[in-house]
Short mmCIF file of C-alpha atoms in Angstrom, two decimals:
data_model
loop_
_atom_site.label_atom_id
_atom_site.label_comp_id
_atom_site.label_asym_id
_atom_site.label_seq_id
_atom_site.Cartn_x
_atom_site.Cartn_y
_atom_site.Cartn_z
CA UNK A 13 249.33 32.37 52.28
CA UNK A 14 246.40 34.49 53.22
CA UNK A 15 242.71 33.52 53.16
CA UNK A 16 241.94 36.10 50.46
CA UNK A 17 244.63 34.58 48.13
CA UNK A 18 243.14 31.11 48.70
CA UNK A 19 239.68 32.35 47.77
CA UNK A 20 240.93 33.90 44.61
CA UNK A 21 242.59 30.64 43.60
CA UNK A 22 239.27 28.82 44.07
CA UNK A 23 237.46 31.34 41.89
CA UNK A 24 235.38 32.82 44.71
CA UNK A 25 234.19 36.37 44.52
CA UNK A 26 235.47 38.64 47.16
CA UNK A 27 232.87 39.50 49.84
CA UNK A 28 232.65 43.05 50.97
CA UNK A 29 233.64 43.55 54.50
CA UNK A 30 230.30 45.19 55.29
CA UNK A 31 228.35 42.06 54.22
CA UNK A 32 230.60 39.43 55.68
CA UNK A 33 230.29 40.43 59.26
CA UNK A 34 227.62 42.09 61.43
CA UNK A 35 228.38 45.58 62.53
CA UNK A 36 230.01 45.66 65.90
CA UNK A 37 228.36 48.00 68.40
CA UNK A 38 230.82 49.25 70.83
CA UNK A 39 229.94 48.77 74.49
CA UNK A 40 228.86 51.82 76.43
CA UNK A 41 231.19 52.55 79.21
CA UNK A 42 229.67 53.01 82.69
CA UNK A 43 230.31 56.71 82.43
CA UNK A 44 229.04 56.98 78.86
CA UNK A 45 226.39 59.16 77.29
CA UNK A 46 223.32 57.01 78.51
CA UNK A 47 223.87 57.92 82.19
CA UNK A 48 221.85 61.16 82.09
CA UNK A 49 218.61 59.19 81.20
CA UNK A 50 218.31 57.58 84.73
CA UNK A 51 217.22 60.73 86.65
CA UNK A 52 214.44 61.41 84.14
CA UNK A 53 213.05 57.86 84.55
CA UNK A 54 213.17 58.15 88.35
CA UNK A 55 211.32 61.47 88.29
CA UNK A 56 208.67 59.96 86.05
CA UNK A 57 208.09 57.07 88.46
CA UNK A 58 207.97 59.45 91.42
CA UNK A 59 205.33 61.61 89.76
CA UNK A 60 203.26 58.55 88.90
CA UNK A 61 203.44 57.24 92.50
CA UNK A 62 202.58 60.67 93.88
CA UNK A 63 199.60 60.94 91.56
CA UNK A 64 198.33 57.53 92.61
CA UNK A 65 198.68 58.40 96.31
CA UNK A 66 196.96 61.76 95.85
CA UNK A 67 194.21 60.10 93.86
CA UNK A 68 193.63 57.52 96.58
CA UNK A 69 193.57 60.19 99.28
CA UNK A 70 191.14 62.30 97.28
CA UNK A 71 188.94 59.27 96.61
CA UNK A 72 188.99 58.40 100.33
CA UNK A 73 187.83 61.84 101.42
CA UNK A 74 185.31 62.14 98.62
CA UNK A 75 183.86 58.71 99.38
CA UNK A 76 183.88 59.50 103.09
CA UNK A 77 181.66 62.48 102.44
CA UNK A 78 178.99 60.28 100.88
CA UNK A 79 179.49 56.84 102.41
CA UNK A 80 179.72 55.79 106.04
CA UNK A 81 181.84 52.69 106.58
CA UNK A 82 183.34 50.90 109.55
CA UNK A 83 185.12 47.64 110.23
CA UNK A 84 184.62 48.08 113.95
CA UNK A 85 181.30 46.22 114.14
CA UNK A 86 180.16 42.99 115.71
CA UNK A 87 177.11 40.80 116.19
CA UNK A 88 175.38 41.02 119.53
CA UNK A 89 172.48 39.46 121.39
CA UNK A 90 171.50 39.12 125.05
CA UNK A 91 173.19 36.53 127.24
CA UNK A 92 170.64 35.38 129.81
CA UNK A 93 172.43 34.16 132.93
CA UNK A 94 170.39 31.54 134.75
CA UNK A 95 171.06 31.44 138.49
CA UNK A 96 169.22 29.10 140.87
CA UNK A 97 167.06 30.65 143.57
CA UNK A 98 167.98 27.89 146.01
CA UNK A 99 171.24 26.21 146.92
CA UNK A 100 171.88 22.49 146.62
CA UNK A 101 173.45 19.59 144.76
CA UNK A 102 172.75 19.17 141.05
CA UNK A 103 170.90 15.91 140.57
CA UNK A 104 170.73 15.87 136.76
CA UNK A 105 171.43 18.02 133.70
CA UNK A 106 169.07 17.68 130.73
CA UNK A 107 170.88 19.78 128.10
CA UNK A 108 174.21 19.78 126.30
CA UNK A 109 176.57 22.58 125.40
CA UNK A 110 175.60 24.57 122.27
CA UNK A 111 172.14 22.95 122.21
CA UNK A 112 169.15 25.01 121.15
CA UNK A 113 166.35 25.27 123.71
CA UNK A 114 162.90 26.80 123.76
CA UNK A 115 161.38 28.91 126.51
CA UNK A 116 160.14 26.60 129.27
CA UNK A 117 162.42 23.68 128.40
CA UNK A 118 163.81 21.74 131.34
CA UNK A 119 167.52 22.35 131.91
CA UNK A 120 168.62 20.82 135.23
CA UNK A 121 167.30 19.80 138.63
CA UNK A 122 168.66 20.37 142.12
CA UNK A 123 168.23 17.49 144.56
CA UNK A 124 164.68 18.09 145.88
CA UNK A 125 164.85 15.80 148.93
CA UNK A 126 165.80 18.47 151.52
CA UNK A 127 163.09 20.76 150.19
CA UNK A 128 160.49 18.00 150.26
CA UNK A 129 161.33 17.35 153.91
CA UNK A 130 161.03 21.05 154.65
CA UNK A 131 157.60 21.14 153.00
CA UNK A 132 156.48 18.17 155.12
CA UNK A 133 157.73 19.89 158.28
CA UNK A 134 155.97 23.16 157.45
CA UNK A 135 152.77 21.27 156.62
CA UNK A 136 152.82 19.69 160.09
CA UNK A 137 153.36 23.08 161.70
CA UNK A 138 150.32 24.44 159.90
CA UNK A 139 148.25 21.56 161.23
CA UNK A 140 149.52 22.18 164.78
CA UNK A 141 148.77 25.89 164.54
CA UNK A 142 145.24 25.20 163.36
CA UNK A 143 144.66 22.70 166.20
CA UNK A 144 145.93 25.20 168.77
CA UNK A 145 143.67 27.84 167.28
CA UNK A 146 140.63 25.55 167.64
CA UNK A 147 141.49 24.93 171.31
CA UNK A 148 141.91 28.62 171.89
CA UNK A 149 138.61 29.40 170.19
CA UNK A 150 136.89 26.97 172.62
CA UNK A 151 138.56 28.71 175.55
CA UNK A 152 137.43 32.08 174.20
CA UNK A 153 133.86 30.84 173.95
CA UNK A 154 134.02 29.68 177.59
CA UNK A 155 135.33 33.10 178.62
CA UNK A 156 132.46 34.81 176.87
CA UNK A 157 130.01 32.50 178.65
CA UNK A 158 131.64 33.37 181.95
CA UNK A 159 131.20 37.06 181.19
CA UNK A 160 127.53 36.50 180.43
CA UNK A 161 127.09 34.61 183.73
CA UNK A 162 128.88 37.33 185.67
CA UNK A 163 126.66 39.98 184.08
CA UNK A 164 123.56 38.02 185.10
CA UNK A 165 124.86 37.61 188.66
CA UNK A 166 125.59 41.33 188.78
CA UNK A 167 122.05 42.19 187.68
CA UNK A 168 120.65 39.92 190.41
CA UNK A 169 122.92 41.45 193.03
CA UNK A 170 121.85 44.93 191.93
CA UNK A 171 118.18 43.94 192.28
CA UNK A 172 118.75 42.46 195.76
CA UNK A 173 120.69 45.57 196.81
CA UNK A 174 117.92 47.90 195.64
CA UNK A 175 115.26 45.86 197.48
CA UNK A 176 117.32 45.66 200.67
CA UNK A 177 118.02 49.37 200.52
CA UNK A 178 114.31 50.17 200.17
CA UNK A 179 113.29 47.82 202.99
CA UNK A 180 115.98 49.14 205.27
CA UNK A 181 114.88 52.70 204.59
CA UNK A 182 111.30 51.72 205.52
CA UNK A 183 112.70 49.80 208.50
CA UNK A 184 111.28 46.50 207.36
CA UNK A 185 114.72 44.94 207.26
CA UNK A 186 117.72 45.20 209.53
CA UNK A 187 120.90 47.00 208.51
CA UNK A 188 122.66 43.67 208.28
CA UNK A 189 120.52 42.68 205.32
CA UNK A 190 121.56 45.84 203.47
CA UNK A 191 125.19 45.26 204.33
CA UNK A 192 125.03 41.74 202.94
CA UNK A 193 123.35 42.96 199.75
CA UNK A 194 126.05 45.61 199.37
CA UNK A 195 128.78 42.99 199.75
CA UNK A 196 127.08 40.68 197.26
CA UNK A 197 126.83 43.54 194.76
CA UNK A 198 130.52 44.33 195.15
CA UNK A 199 131.45 40.69 194.72
CA UNK A 200 129.34 40.43 191.55
CA UNK A 201 131.00 43.55 190.10
CA UNK A 202 134.45 42.11 190.82
CA UNK A 203 133.49 38.78 189.27
CA UNK A 204 132.30 40.51 186.11
CA UNK A 205 135.51 42.51 185.91
CA UNK A 206 137.56 39.34 186.22
CA UNK A 207 135.46 37.52 183.61
CA UNK A 208 135.79 40.43 181.18
CA UNK A 209 139.57 40.56 181.70
CA UNK A 210 139.85 36.84 181.10
CA UNK A 211 137.69 37.20 178.00
CA UNK A 212 140.00 39.91 176.64
CA UNK A 213 143.04 37.74 177.28
CA UNK A 214 141.35 34.79 175.61
CA UNK A 215 140.44 36.91 172.57
CA UNK A 216 144.05 38.08 172.32
CA UNK A 217 145.26 34.51 172.47
CA UNK A 218 142.81 33.55 169.75
CA UNK A 219 144.16 36.38 167.57
CA UNK A 220 147.71 35.18 168.24
CA UNK A 221 146.67 31.65 167.27
CA UNK A 222 145.26 32.94 164.00
CA UNK A 223 148.53 34.83 163.38
CA UNK A 224 150.44 31.62 164.05
CA UNK A 225 148.32 29.90 161.41
CA UNK A 226 149.05 32.66 158.90
CA UNK A 227 152.78 32.52 159.65
CA UNK A 228 152.86 28.73 159.36
CA UNK A 229 150.97 28.86 156.06
CA UNK A 230 153.36 31.52 154.74
CA UNK A 231 156.36 29.40 155.72
CA UNK A 232 154.73 26.43 153.99
CA UNK A 233 154.20 28.51 150.85
CA UNK A 234 157.86 29.57 150.88
CA UNK A 235 158.96 25.96 151.31
CA UNK A 236 156.72 24.88 148.44
CA UNK A 237 158.08 27.68 146.25
CA UNK A 238 161.66 26.66 147.09
CA UNK A 239 160.80 23.09 146.12
CA UNK A 240 159.44 24.29 142.78
CA UNK A 241 162.68 26.25 142.18
CA UNK A 242 164.73 23.06 142.23
CA UNK A 243 163.82 22.62 138.56
CA UNK A 244 165.73 25.02 136.30
CA UNK A 245 163.94 25.93 133.07
CA UNK A 246 164.82 28.15 130.11
CA UNK A 247 163.26 31.62 130.40
CA UNK A 248 163.90 32.40 126.71
CA UNK A 249 164.56 30.54 123.48
CA UNK A 250 168.19 30.40 122.42
CA UNK A 251 171.43 28.49 122.58
CA UNK A 252 173.20 27.01 125.59
CA UNK A 253 176.65 28.58 125.78
CA UNK A 254 179.80 27.30 127.49
CA UNK A 255 178.01 24.75 129.67
CA UNK A 256 180.18 23.29 132.44
CA UNK A 257 177.43 22.23 134.89
CA UNK A 258 177.53 18.55 135.82
CA UNK A 259 175.57 16.31 138.22
CA UNK A 260 177.02 16.36 141.71
CA UNK A 261 178.12 19.98 141.56
CA UNK A 262 177.03 22.27 144.36
CA UNK A 263 175.29 25.44 143.24
CA UNK A 264 174.62 28.50 145.37
CA UNK A 265 171.58 30.70 145.15
CA UNK A 266 172.15 33.77 143.03
CA UNK A 267 175.24 32.45 141.21
CA UNK A 268 174.80 31.93 137.45
CA UNK A 269 175.40 28.36 136.30
CA UNK A 270 173.89 28.29 132.78
CA UNK A 271 174.04 30.91 130.03
CA UNK A 272 171.59 31.16 127.14
CA UNK A 273 172.19 33.36 124.10
CA UNK A 274 168.77 34.85 123.36
CA UNK A 275 167.79 33.90 119.81
CA UNK A 276 165.26 36.73 119.45
CA UNK A 277 167.49 39.75 120.13
CA UNK A 278 170.11 39.58 117.36
CA UNK A 279 171.53 42.92 116.30
CA UNK A 280 174.73 44.46 114.98
CA UNK A 281 176.63 47.11 116.94
CA UNK A 282 178.67 49.31 114.61
CA UNK A 283 181.07 51.90 116.04
CA UNK A 284 181.13 54.85 113.64
CA UNK A 285 183.05 58.08 113.89
CA UNK A 286 181.08 60.78 115.65
CA UNK A 287 180.18 62.78 112.56
CA UNK A 288 179.09 59.63 110.70
CA UNK A 289 177.13 58.19 113.63
CA UNK A 290 175.25 61.44 114.19
CA UNK A 291 173.96 61.17 110.61
CA UNK A 292 172.70 57.61 111.00
CA UNK A 293 169.07 58.37 111.78
CA UNK A 294 166.69 55.62 112.93
CA UNK A 295 165.42 53.75 109.90
CA UNK A 296 168.50 54.46 107.77
CA UNK A 297 169.15 51.62 105.32
CA UNK A 298 172.53 49.92 105.82
CA UNK A 299 174.40 46.95 104.38
CA UNK A 300 176.21 44.47 106.59
CA UNK A 301 179.01 42.03 105.77
CA UNK A 302 179.27 39.18 108.27
CA UNK A 303 182.62 37.45 108.66
CA UNK A 304 180.75 34.33 109.77
CA UNK A 305 178.87 34.27 106.44
CA UNK A 306 181.21 35.86 103.87
CA UNK A 307 180.29 36.52 100.30
CA UNK A 308 176.88 38.02 100.98
CA UNK A 309 175.58 41.44 101.99
CA UNK A 310 172.67 41.65 104.40
CA UNK A 311 170.28 44.56 104.51
CA UNK A 312 169.42 46.18 107.77
CA UNK A 313 168.05 49.32 109.41
CA UNK A 314 169.44 51.59 112.07
CA UNK A 315 167.54 51.23 115.33
CA UNK A 316 169.27 54.11 117.04
CA UNK A 317 172.54 55.75 118.04
CA UNK A 318 173.95 55.43 121.54
CA UNK A 319 173.61 58.79 123.29
CA UNK A 320 176.44 58.24 125.75
CA UNK A 321 179.76 56.45 126.00
CA UNK A 322 182.23 56.08 128.84
CA UNK A 323 185.42 58.14 128.61
CA UNK A 324 187.52 55.70 130.60
CA UNK A 325 187.65 52.00 131.38
CA UNK A 326 186.37 50.67 134.64
CA UNK A 327 183.93 48.18 136.15
CA UNK A 328 180.95 47.16 134.04
CA UNK A 329 178.53 50.05 133.92
CA UNK A 330 175.51 51.13 131.94
CA UNK A 331 177.68 53.28 129.65
CA UNK A 332 179.58 51.35 126.94
CA UNK A 333 183.30 52.04 126.49
CA UNK A 334 184.67 52.25 122.94
CA UNK A 335 188.48 52.10 122.90
CA UNK A 336 189.94 55.11 121.01
CA UNK A 337 193.24 53.36 120.22
CA UNK A 338 194.18 50.51 117.90
CA UNK A 339 197.75 49.21 117.80
CA UNK A 340 199.05 52.37 119.52
CA UNK A 341 197.25 54.66 117.06
CA UNK A 342 194.93 57.25 118.54
CA UNK A 343 191.60 57.17 116.73
CA UNK A 344 188.71 59.56 116.68
CA UNK A 345 185.96 58.91 119.16
CA UNK A 346 183.25 56.60 117.91
CA UNK A 347 179.62 56.13 118.88
CA UNK A 348 177.80 52.78 118.87
CA UNK A 349 175.00 52.43 116.32
CA UNK A 350 172.49 49.60 116.80
CA UNK A 351 171.37 47.85 113.61
CA UNK A 352 168.67 45.23 113.12
CA UNK A 353 169.05 42.91 110.14
CA UNK A 354 166.17 42.36 107.76
CA UNK A 355 164.86 38.81 107.57
CA UNK A 356 165.72 36.22 106.62
CA UNK A 357 168.77 35.80 108.79
CA UNK A 358 171.63 33.51 107.71
CA UNK A 359 170.70 29.84 107.55
CA UNK A 360 173.71 28.92 109.65
CA UNK A 361 172.57 31.42 112.28
CA UNK A 362 174.34 34.32 113.93
CA UNK A 363 177.16 34.20 116.45
CA UNK A 364 177.38 36.64 119.31
CA UNK A 365 180.64 38.60 119.19
CA UNK A 366 181.42 37.76 115.54
CA UNK A 367 183.00 40.52 113.44
CA UNK A 368 181.04 42.49 110.87
CA UNK A 369 181.49 45.40 108.47
CA UNK A 370 178.85 48.03 107.86
CA UNK A 371 178.38 50.79 105.29
CA UNK A 372 175.57 53.11 104.28
CA UNK A 373 175.05 56.12 102.05
CA UNK A 374 175.02 59.34 104.01
#
C-alpha cells in the first residue's frame, strides 16, 4: 500500500508536491555556465591593484616635490679623546663608565713619584748653576781689576819712557836708562793685553754661566709641567664613554685613554638627496623623529649643508663619505645636512650615533 492511499484513509488532504518539498537546485557542473564570470572578477581586481599602485607612485612624487624626507639621519656630537702628555702607571681612576662630568673635573692620576724626583733633581741643578755663576762673576770682577791695574802700570811706564827719552836726548841720562824705560813700557803693554784677554774670557764664562742658569730653570719648568700633567682632568662637560682604564695600567704619552662625549655640541646629521639638500638653506625649519625618544617630533633648524663628500672609502679624512648603496641597491648621491635641535632637548638626553628621521617642507 502506498503512502498516498494511507493518507486518504486517515482523512488527510493531499499536499501539493510544490509545497511538500523545497525546490531542488541542480548543482552546477565544473564546466557549467558560471565559468565565464571568473576572468571578469580577475580583471577587476587587477585594475584596482594597478590604480592603487599608480596612486601611491603619484602621491610619492607629488609629496617629494613639496616635502624633503630621509631616514638616513643620526645624532652626532664631538668625542673628545683625552690622551696623557706624560707616560706612566695609573695610580687611581676617579670616574666610572657613562658618568657625567663637568669641565675641570678630576678623572685619573698617573703615579707622580718619578716626576717629583725629576723636579727635585732639576731644582738642585738650578741651585748649582746659580752658585757657579756667582763664582764666575767674582772671577770676572777680579779680571776687570787686573785690567785696571795693568792700564795704570802702562800709564806709568809711558810716563817713565817719555821722561827717559827727553833726558837721553838732552844727554842728562845714559842710553841704558832709555833702554830700560822702553823695556818697561813693552812689558806693561803686554801685561795689559794679557789682562784684557783674561777679562774677555772671564766675561764669556760669566755669560755661559748665565745661560746654564736659564737652561736649568727651563728644564725645571718642564719637569714641573710634566708633574702637573700627571692629573688628568675633563676639558669639556659631557659623558664618559666606554671607559676601560684601571689603576695599574701603563699609559703612553699621546695615546687616548678616556673618551668624553661633549654635551654641548649635539646635532643631527641628515643625508638628503642632492636636489633636496641643495634646497635646505641655513635656518630652514625641520622636524626630527628620534628613535631613542619615539612618539614625539622635535623642531630644529638647518645649520648648513656639507659642501663636499668623498667619492670613495679610505682612511679617515676631512671629507665625509656617504655610502651610495643599501642592501645592494644603488642609491642617488646624498649630501650631509647639519641640524641643531631647538631646546628643550629630550629629558633622557641624546645618544651619539642614534638613528633619526627628518622631514621639512621644501
